[in-house]
Coordinates of C-alpha atoms in Angstrom, one line a residue:
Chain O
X99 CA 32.0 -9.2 9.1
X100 CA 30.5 -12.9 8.8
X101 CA 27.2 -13.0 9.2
X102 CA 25.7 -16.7 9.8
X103 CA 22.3 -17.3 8.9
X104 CA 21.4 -21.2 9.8
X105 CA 19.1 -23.1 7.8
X106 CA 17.4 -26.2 9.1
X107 CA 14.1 -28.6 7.3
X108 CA 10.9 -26.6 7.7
X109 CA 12.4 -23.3 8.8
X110 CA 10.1 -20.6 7.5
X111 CA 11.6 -18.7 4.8
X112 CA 10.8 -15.0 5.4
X113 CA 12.3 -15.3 9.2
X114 CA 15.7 -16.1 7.4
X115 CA 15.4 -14.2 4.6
X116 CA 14.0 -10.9 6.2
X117 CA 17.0 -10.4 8.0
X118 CA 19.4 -11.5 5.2
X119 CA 17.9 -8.8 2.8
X120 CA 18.8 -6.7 5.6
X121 CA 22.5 -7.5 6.5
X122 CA 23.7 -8.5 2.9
X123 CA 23.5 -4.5 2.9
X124 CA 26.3 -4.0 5.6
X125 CA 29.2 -2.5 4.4
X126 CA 31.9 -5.5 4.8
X127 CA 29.3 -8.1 5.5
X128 CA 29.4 -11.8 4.2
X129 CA 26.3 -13.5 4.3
X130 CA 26.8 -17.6 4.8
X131 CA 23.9 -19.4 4.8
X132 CA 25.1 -22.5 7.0
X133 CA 23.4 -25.7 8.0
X134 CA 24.4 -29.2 8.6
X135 CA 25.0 -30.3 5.4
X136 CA 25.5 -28.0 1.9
X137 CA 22.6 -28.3 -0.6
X138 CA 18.4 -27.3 -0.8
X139 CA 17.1 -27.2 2.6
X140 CA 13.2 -27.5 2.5
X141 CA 11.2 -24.7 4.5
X142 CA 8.2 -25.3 6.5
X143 CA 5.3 -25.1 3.7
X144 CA 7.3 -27.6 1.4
X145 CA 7.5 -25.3 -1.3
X146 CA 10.3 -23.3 -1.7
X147 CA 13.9 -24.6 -0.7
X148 CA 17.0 -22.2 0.2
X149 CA 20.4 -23.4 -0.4
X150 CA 23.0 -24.3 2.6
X151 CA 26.1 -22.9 0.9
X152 CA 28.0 -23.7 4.2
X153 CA 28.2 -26.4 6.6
X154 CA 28.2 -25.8 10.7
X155 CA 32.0 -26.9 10.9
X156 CA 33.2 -24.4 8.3
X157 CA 31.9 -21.7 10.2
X158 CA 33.3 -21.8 13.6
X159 CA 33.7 -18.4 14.6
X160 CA 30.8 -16.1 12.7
X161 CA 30.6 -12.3 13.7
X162 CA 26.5 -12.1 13.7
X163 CA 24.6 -15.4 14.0
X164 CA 20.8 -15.5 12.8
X165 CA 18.4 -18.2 13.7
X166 CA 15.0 -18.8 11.9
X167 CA 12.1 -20.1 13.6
X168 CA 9.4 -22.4 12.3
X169 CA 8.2 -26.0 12.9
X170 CA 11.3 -27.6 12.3
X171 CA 12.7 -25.9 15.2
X172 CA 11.6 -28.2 17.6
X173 CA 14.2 -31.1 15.7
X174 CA 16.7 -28.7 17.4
X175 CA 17.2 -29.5 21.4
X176 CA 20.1 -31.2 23.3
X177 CA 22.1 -33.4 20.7
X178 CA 21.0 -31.7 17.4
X179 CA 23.9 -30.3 15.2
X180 CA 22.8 -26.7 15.2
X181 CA 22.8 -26.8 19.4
X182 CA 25.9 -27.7 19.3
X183 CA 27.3 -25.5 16.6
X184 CA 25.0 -22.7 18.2
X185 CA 27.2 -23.2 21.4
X186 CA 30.5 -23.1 20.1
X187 CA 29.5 -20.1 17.7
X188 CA 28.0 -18.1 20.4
X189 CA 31.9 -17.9 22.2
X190 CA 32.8 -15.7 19.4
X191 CA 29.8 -13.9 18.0
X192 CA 29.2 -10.1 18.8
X193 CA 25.3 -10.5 18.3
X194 CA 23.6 -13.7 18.5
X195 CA 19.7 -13.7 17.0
X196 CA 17.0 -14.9 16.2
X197 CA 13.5 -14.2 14.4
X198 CA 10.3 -15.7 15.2
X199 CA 10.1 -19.4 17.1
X200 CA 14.0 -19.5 16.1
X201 CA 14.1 -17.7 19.9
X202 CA 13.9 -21.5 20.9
X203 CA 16.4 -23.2 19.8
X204 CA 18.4 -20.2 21.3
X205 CA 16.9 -20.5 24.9
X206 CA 17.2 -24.9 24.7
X207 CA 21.0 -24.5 24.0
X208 CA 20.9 -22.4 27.1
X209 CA 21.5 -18.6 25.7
X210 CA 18.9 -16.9 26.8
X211 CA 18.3 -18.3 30.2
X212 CA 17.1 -15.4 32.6
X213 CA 17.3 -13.1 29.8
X214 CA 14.1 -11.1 28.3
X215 CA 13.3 -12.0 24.8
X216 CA 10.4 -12.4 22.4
X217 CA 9.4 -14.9 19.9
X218 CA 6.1 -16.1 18.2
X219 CA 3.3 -14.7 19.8
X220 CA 2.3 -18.6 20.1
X221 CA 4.9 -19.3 21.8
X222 CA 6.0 -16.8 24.7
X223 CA 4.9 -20.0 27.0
X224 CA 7.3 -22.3 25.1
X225 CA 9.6 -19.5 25.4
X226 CA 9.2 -19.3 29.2
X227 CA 9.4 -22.8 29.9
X228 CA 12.8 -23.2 28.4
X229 CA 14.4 -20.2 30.6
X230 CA 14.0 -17.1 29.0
X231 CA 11.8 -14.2 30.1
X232 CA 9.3 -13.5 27.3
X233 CA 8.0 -9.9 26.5
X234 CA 5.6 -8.8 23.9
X235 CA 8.2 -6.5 22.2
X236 CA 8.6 -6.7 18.6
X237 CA 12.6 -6.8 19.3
X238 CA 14.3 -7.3 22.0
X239 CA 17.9 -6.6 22.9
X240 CA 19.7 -8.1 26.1
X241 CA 22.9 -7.6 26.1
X242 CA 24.2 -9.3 22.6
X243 CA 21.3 -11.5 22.2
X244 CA 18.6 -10.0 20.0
X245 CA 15.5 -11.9 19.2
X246 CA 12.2 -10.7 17.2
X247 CA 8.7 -11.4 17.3
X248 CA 6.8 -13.9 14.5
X249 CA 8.5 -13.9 10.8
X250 CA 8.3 -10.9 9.7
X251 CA 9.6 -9.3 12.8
X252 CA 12.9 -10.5 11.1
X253 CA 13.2 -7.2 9.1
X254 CA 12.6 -4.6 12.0
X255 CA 15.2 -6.8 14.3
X256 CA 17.6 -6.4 11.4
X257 CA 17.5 -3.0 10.7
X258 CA 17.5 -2.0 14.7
X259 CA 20.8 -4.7 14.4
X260 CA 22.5 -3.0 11.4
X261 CA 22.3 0.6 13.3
X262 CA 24.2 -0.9 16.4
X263 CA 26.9 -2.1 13.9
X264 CA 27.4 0.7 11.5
X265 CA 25.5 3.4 12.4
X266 CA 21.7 5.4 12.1
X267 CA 22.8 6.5 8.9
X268 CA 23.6 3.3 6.8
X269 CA 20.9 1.8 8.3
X270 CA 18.6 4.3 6.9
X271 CA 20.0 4.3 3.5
X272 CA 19.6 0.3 3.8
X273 CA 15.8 0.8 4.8
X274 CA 15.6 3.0 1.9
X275 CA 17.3 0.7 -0.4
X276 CA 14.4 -2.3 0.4
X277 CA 11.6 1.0 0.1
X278 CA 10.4 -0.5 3.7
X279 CA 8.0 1.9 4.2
X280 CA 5.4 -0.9 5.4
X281 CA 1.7 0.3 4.3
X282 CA -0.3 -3.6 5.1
X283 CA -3.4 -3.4 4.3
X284 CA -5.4 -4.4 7.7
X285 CA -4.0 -3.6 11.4
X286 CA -3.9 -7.3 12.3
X287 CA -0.4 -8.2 12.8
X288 CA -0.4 -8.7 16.4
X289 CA -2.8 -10.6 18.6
X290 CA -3.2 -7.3 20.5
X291 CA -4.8 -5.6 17.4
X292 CA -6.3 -8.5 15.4
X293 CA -9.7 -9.3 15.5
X294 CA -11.0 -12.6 17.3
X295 CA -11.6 -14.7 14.4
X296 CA -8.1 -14.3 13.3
X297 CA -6.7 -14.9 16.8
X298 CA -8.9 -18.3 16.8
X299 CA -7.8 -18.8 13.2
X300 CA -3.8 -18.6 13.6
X301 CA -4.2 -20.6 17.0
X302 CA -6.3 -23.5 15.7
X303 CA -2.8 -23.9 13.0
X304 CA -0.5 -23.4 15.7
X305 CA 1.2 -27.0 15.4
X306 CA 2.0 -26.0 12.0
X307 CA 4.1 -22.6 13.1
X308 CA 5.0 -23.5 16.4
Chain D
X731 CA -4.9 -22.5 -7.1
X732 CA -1.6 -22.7 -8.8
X733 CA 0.7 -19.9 -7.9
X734 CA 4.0 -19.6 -9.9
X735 CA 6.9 -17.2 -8.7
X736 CA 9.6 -16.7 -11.2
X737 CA 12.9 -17.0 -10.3
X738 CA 16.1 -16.1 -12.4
X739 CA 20.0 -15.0 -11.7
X740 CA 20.5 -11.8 -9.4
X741 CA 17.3 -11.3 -8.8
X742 CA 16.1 -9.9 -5.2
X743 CA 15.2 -12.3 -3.0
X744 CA 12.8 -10.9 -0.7
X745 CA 11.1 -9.7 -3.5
X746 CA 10.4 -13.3 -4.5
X747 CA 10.0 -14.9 -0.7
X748 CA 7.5 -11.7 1.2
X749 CA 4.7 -12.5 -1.5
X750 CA 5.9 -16.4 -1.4
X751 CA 5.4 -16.3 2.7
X752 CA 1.8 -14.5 2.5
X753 CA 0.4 -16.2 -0.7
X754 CA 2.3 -20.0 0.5
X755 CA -0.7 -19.5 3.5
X756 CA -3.7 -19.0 0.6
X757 CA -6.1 -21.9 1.0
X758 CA -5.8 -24.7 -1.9
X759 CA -2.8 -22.6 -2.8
X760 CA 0.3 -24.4 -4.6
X761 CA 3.5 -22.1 -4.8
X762 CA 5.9 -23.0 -7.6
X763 CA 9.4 -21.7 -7.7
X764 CA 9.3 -21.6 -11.6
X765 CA 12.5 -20.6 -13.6
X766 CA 14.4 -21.6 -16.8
X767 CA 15.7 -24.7 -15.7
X768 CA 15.3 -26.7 -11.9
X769 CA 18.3 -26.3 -9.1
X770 CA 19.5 -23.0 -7.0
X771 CA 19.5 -19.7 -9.0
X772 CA 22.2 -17.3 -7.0
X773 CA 20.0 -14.4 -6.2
X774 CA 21.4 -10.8 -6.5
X775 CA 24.5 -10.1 -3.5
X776 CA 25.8 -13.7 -4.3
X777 CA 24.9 -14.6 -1.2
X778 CA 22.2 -16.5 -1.1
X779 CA 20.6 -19.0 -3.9
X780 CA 16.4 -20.4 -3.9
X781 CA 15.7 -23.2 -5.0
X782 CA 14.1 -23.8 -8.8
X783 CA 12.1 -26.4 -8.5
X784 CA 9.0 -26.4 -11.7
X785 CA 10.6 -25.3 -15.4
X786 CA 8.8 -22.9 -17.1
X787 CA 7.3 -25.3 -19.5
X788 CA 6.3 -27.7 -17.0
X789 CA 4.0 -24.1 -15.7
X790 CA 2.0 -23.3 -18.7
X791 CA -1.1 -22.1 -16.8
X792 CA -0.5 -20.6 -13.6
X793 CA -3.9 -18.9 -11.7
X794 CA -1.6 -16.0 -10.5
X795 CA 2.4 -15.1 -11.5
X796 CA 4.8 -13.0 -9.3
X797 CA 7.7 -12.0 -10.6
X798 CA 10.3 -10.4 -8.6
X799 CA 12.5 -7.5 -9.4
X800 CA 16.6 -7.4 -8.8
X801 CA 19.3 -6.6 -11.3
X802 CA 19.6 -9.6 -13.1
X803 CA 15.5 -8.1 -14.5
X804 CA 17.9 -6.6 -17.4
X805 CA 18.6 -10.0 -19.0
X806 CA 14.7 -10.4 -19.4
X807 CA 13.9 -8.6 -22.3
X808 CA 13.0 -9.4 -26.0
X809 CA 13.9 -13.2 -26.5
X810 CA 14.6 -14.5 -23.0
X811 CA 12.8 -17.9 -21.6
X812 CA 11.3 -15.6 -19.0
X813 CA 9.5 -13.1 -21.7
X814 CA 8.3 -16.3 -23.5
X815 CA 7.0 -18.0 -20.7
X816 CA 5.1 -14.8 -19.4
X817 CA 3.6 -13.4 -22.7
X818 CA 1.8 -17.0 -23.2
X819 CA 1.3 -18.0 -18.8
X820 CA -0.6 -14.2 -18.7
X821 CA -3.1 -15.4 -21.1
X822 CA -4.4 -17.8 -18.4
X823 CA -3.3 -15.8 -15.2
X824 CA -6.3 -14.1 -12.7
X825 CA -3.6 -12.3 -11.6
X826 CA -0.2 -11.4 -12.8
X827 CA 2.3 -9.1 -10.5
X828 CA 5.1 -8.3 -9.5
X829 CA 7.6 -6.6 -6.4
X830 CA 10.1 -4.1 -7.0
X831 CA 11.7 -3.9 -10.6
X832 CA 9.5 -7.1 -11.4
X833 CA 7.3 -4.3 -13.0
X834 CA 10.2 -3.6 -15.7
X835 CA 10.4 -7.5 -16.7
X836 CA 5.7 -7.3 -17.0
X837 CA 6.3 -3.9 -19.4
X838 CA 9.3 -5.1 -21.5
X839 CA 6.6 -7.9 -21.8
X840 CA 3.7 -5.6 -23.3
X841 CA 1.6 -6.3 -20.3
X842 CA 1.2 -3.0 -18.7
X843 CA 1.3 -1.1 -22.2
X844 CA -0.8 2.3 -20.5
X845 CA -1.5 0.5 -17.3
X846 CA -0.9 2.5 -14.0
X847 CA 1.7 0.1 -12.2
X848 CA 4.9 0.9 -9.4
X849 CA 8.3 -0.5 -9.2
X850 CA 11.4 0.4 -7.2
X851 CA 11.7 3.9 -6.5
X852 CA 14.5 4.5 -8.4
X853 CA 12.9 3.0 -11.8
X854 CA 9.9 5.1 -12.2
X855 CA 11.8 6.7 -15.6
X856 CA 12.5 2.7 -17.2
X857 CA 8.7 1.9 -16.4
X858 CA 8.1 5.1 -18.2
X859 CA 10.0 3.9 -20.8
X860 CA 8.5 0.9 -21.1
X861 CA 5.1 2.0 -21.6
X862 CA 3.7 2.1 -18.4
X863 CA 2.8 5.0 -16.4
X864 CA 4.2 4.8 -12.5
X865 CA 2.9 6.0 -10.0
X866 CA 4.7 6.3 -6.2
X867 CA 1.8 4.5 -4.5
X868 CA 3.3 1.3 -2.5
X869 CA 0.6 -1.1 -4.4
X870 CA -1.2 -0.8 -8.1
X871 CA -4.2 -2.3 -9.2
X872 CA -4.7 -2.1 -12.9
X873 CA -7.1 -4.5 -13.6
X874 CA -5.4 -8.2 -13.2
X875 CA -2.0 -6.9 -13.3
X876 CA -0.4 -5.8 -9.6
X877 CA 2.8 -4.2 -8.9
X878 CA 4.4 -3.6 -6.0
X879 CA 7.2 -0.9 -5.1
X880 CA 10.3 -2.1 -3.8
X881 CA 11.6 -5.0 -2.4
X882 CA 9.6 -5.5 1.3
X883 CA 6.2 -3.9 -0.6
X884 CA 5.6 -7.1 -1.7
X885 CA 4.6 -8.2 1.7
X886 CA 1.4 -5.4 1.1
X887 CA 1.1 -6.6 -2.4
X888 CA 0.4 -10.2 -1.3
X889 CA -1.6 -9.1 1.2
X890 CA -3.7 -7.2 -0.6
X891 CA -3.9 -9.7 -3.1
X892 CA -4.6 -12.4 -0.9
X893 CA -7.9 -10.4 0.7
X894 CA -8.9 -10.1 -3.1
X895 CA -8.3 -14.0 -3.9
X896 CA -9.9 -15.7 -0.1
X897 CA -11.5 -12.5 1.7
X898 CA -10.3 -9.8 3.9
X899 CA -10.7 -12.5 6.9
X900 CA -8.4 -14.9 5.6
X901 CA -6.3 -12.1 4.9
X902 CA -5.9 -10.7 8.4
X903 CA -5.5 -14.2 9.5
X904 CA -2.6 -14.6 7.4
X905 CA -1.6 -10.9 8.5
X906 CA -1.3 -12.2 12.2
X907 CA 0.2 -15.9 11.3
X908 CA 3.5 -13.9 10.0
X909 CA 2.7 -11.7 12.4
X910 CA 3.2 -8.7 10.2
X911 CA 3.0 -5.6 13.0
X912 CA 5.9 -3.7 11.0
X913 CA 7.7 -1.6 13.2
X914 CA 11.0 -0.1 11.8
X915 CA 13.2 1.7 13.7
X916 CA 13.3 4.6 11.6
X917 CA 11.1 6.6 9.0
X918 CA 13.4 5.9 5.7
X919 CA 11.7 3.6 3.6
X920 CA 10.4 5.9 1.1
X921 CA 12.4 9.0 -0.8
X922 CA 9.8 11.1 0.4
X923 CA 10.4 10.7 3.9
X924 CA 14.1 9.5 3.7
X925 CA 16.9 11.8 4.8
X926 CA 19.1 13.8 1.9
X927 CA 21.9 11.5 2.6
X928 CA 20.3 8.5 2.4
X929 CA 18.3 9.2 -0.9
X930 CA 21.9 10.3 -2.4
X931 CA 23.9 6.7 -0.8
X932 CA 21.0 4.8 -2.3
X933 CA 21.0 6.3 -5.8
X934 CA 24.8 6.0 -6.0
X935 CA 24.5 2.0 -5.7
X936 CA 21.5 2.2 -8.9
X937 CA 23.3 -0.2 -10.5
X938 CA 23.5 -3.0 -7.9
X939 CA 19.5 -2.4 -7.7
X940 CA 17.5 -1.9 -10.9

């Protein structure tokens, strides 16, 4: 199984990452980390950089496509590289996904038009305006598109993914392996449960996740 | 605030990248990927390499280490550049920590000699062993010195931390930037709540973990 996870400048780490810690685990699975050209790609807060092992055109025909959200996603409408290897790729994938704002770049080259998905909690009217029908679900599956919520979302879209493709049981054992047992410290991960100073907070940043 | 994350061959990455994500959003925070020399270290599947970008010696007096877990830990005893760099960087740390068998790399260190700490589930004997005394709680304070269990429970860790280091409001607002609302589709994540089977598939792959 080949598992595509693009990388792009000032992606946010933990939405590619979260699911790669995830679907390395598969039984069979191959892991490329793709992007336009091979080398350190640069995430969103400048400091940390994940490696492109593969470029776009040696990975025509991936299995399971990932896309990460973050800033630099909005370098990626009509013309960019990764729309139009998101387009071809999408012909021959059996799930195509994304975490966080990466839910954009899916619905501007055209995937999730009509479809309900969920992205950013910034950025459901983004989401909306570019086709898709956004939904405060953590993940969301319509038909082989799978999308999840901000960042960290990544983790619960991937283990939800790895049980469609091999099973309750493996991805158990996979949850296990990570020790996911979440315990966060406050109840604020979602605008719904946050208090207001954090909702203010996040939103007076939002050009710099969005 | 100068925060280095160490960063060697086959370790995990999201060990490394869930405290990266939270603490990267710290105010006046610097994040370092620190290792024994700069470039990509291949983390532990193969699959995926992060990027070195700050040599150890370059680092000598980090506020706060984290040092993630990951097979490749068992090269990082007596004598290594990692052991070197942490015994002399913890004399100037506020706080020094680690995710998953991170712990194992602190102790072979002397730093948690009697200290409560965690790890990885399945490395509660080595801690043992290495002085420490574990404990199956999903984050340890022992004075400066946190641990995390495995892999995702260094999301908590940093979280935790981060309330510690900027306030429990800065903390939730960094809570609701990743938008860190786990929800995993099953109750697996610790061997206390995992089915038989799992807890058996997990501890057959030991190797390829601690």
């Amino acid at each position: 199984m080949e598992i595509a996870i693009a990388l792009f400048d000032h992606c946010t780490a933990l939405d590619a990452v979260g699911p790669y810690e995830v679907l390395s685990r598969l039984p069979g699975a191959a892991v490329h980390m793709v992007g336009e050209r091979t080398g350190p790609v640069r995430t969103d807060t400048g400091m940390l950089a994940l490696h492109v092992d593969t470029a776009y055109d040696e990975m025509p025909e991936p299995d399971i496509v990932v896309v990460p959200g973050g800033f630099g996603q909005r370098d990626h409408r009509e013309g960019s590289a990764l729309q139009a290897w998101l387009q071809k790729a999408d012909q021959h994938t059996s799930w195509t996904t994304s975490a966080c704002t990466g839910a954009l770049i899916l619905a501007a080259a055209g995937l999730l038009e009509g479809r309900c998905a969920t992205t950013h909690w910034l950025a459901y009217g983004d989401l909306a305006a570019l086709g898709a029908q956004p939904t405060d679900e953590r993940v969301v599956f319509d038909g082989k598109y799978v999308t999840a919520a901000g960042v960290s979302a990544g983790i619960d879209m991937a283990l939800s993914l790895a049980a469609r493709c091999a099973g309750d049981e493996k991805a158990q054992s996979i949850q296990l392996g990570i020790e996911y047992d979440p315990q966060p410290p406050f109840d604020a991960g979602s605008p719904t449960k946050a208090p207001r100073f954090a909702v203010d907070a996040v939103t007076a940043v939002r050009d710099y996740i969005v």
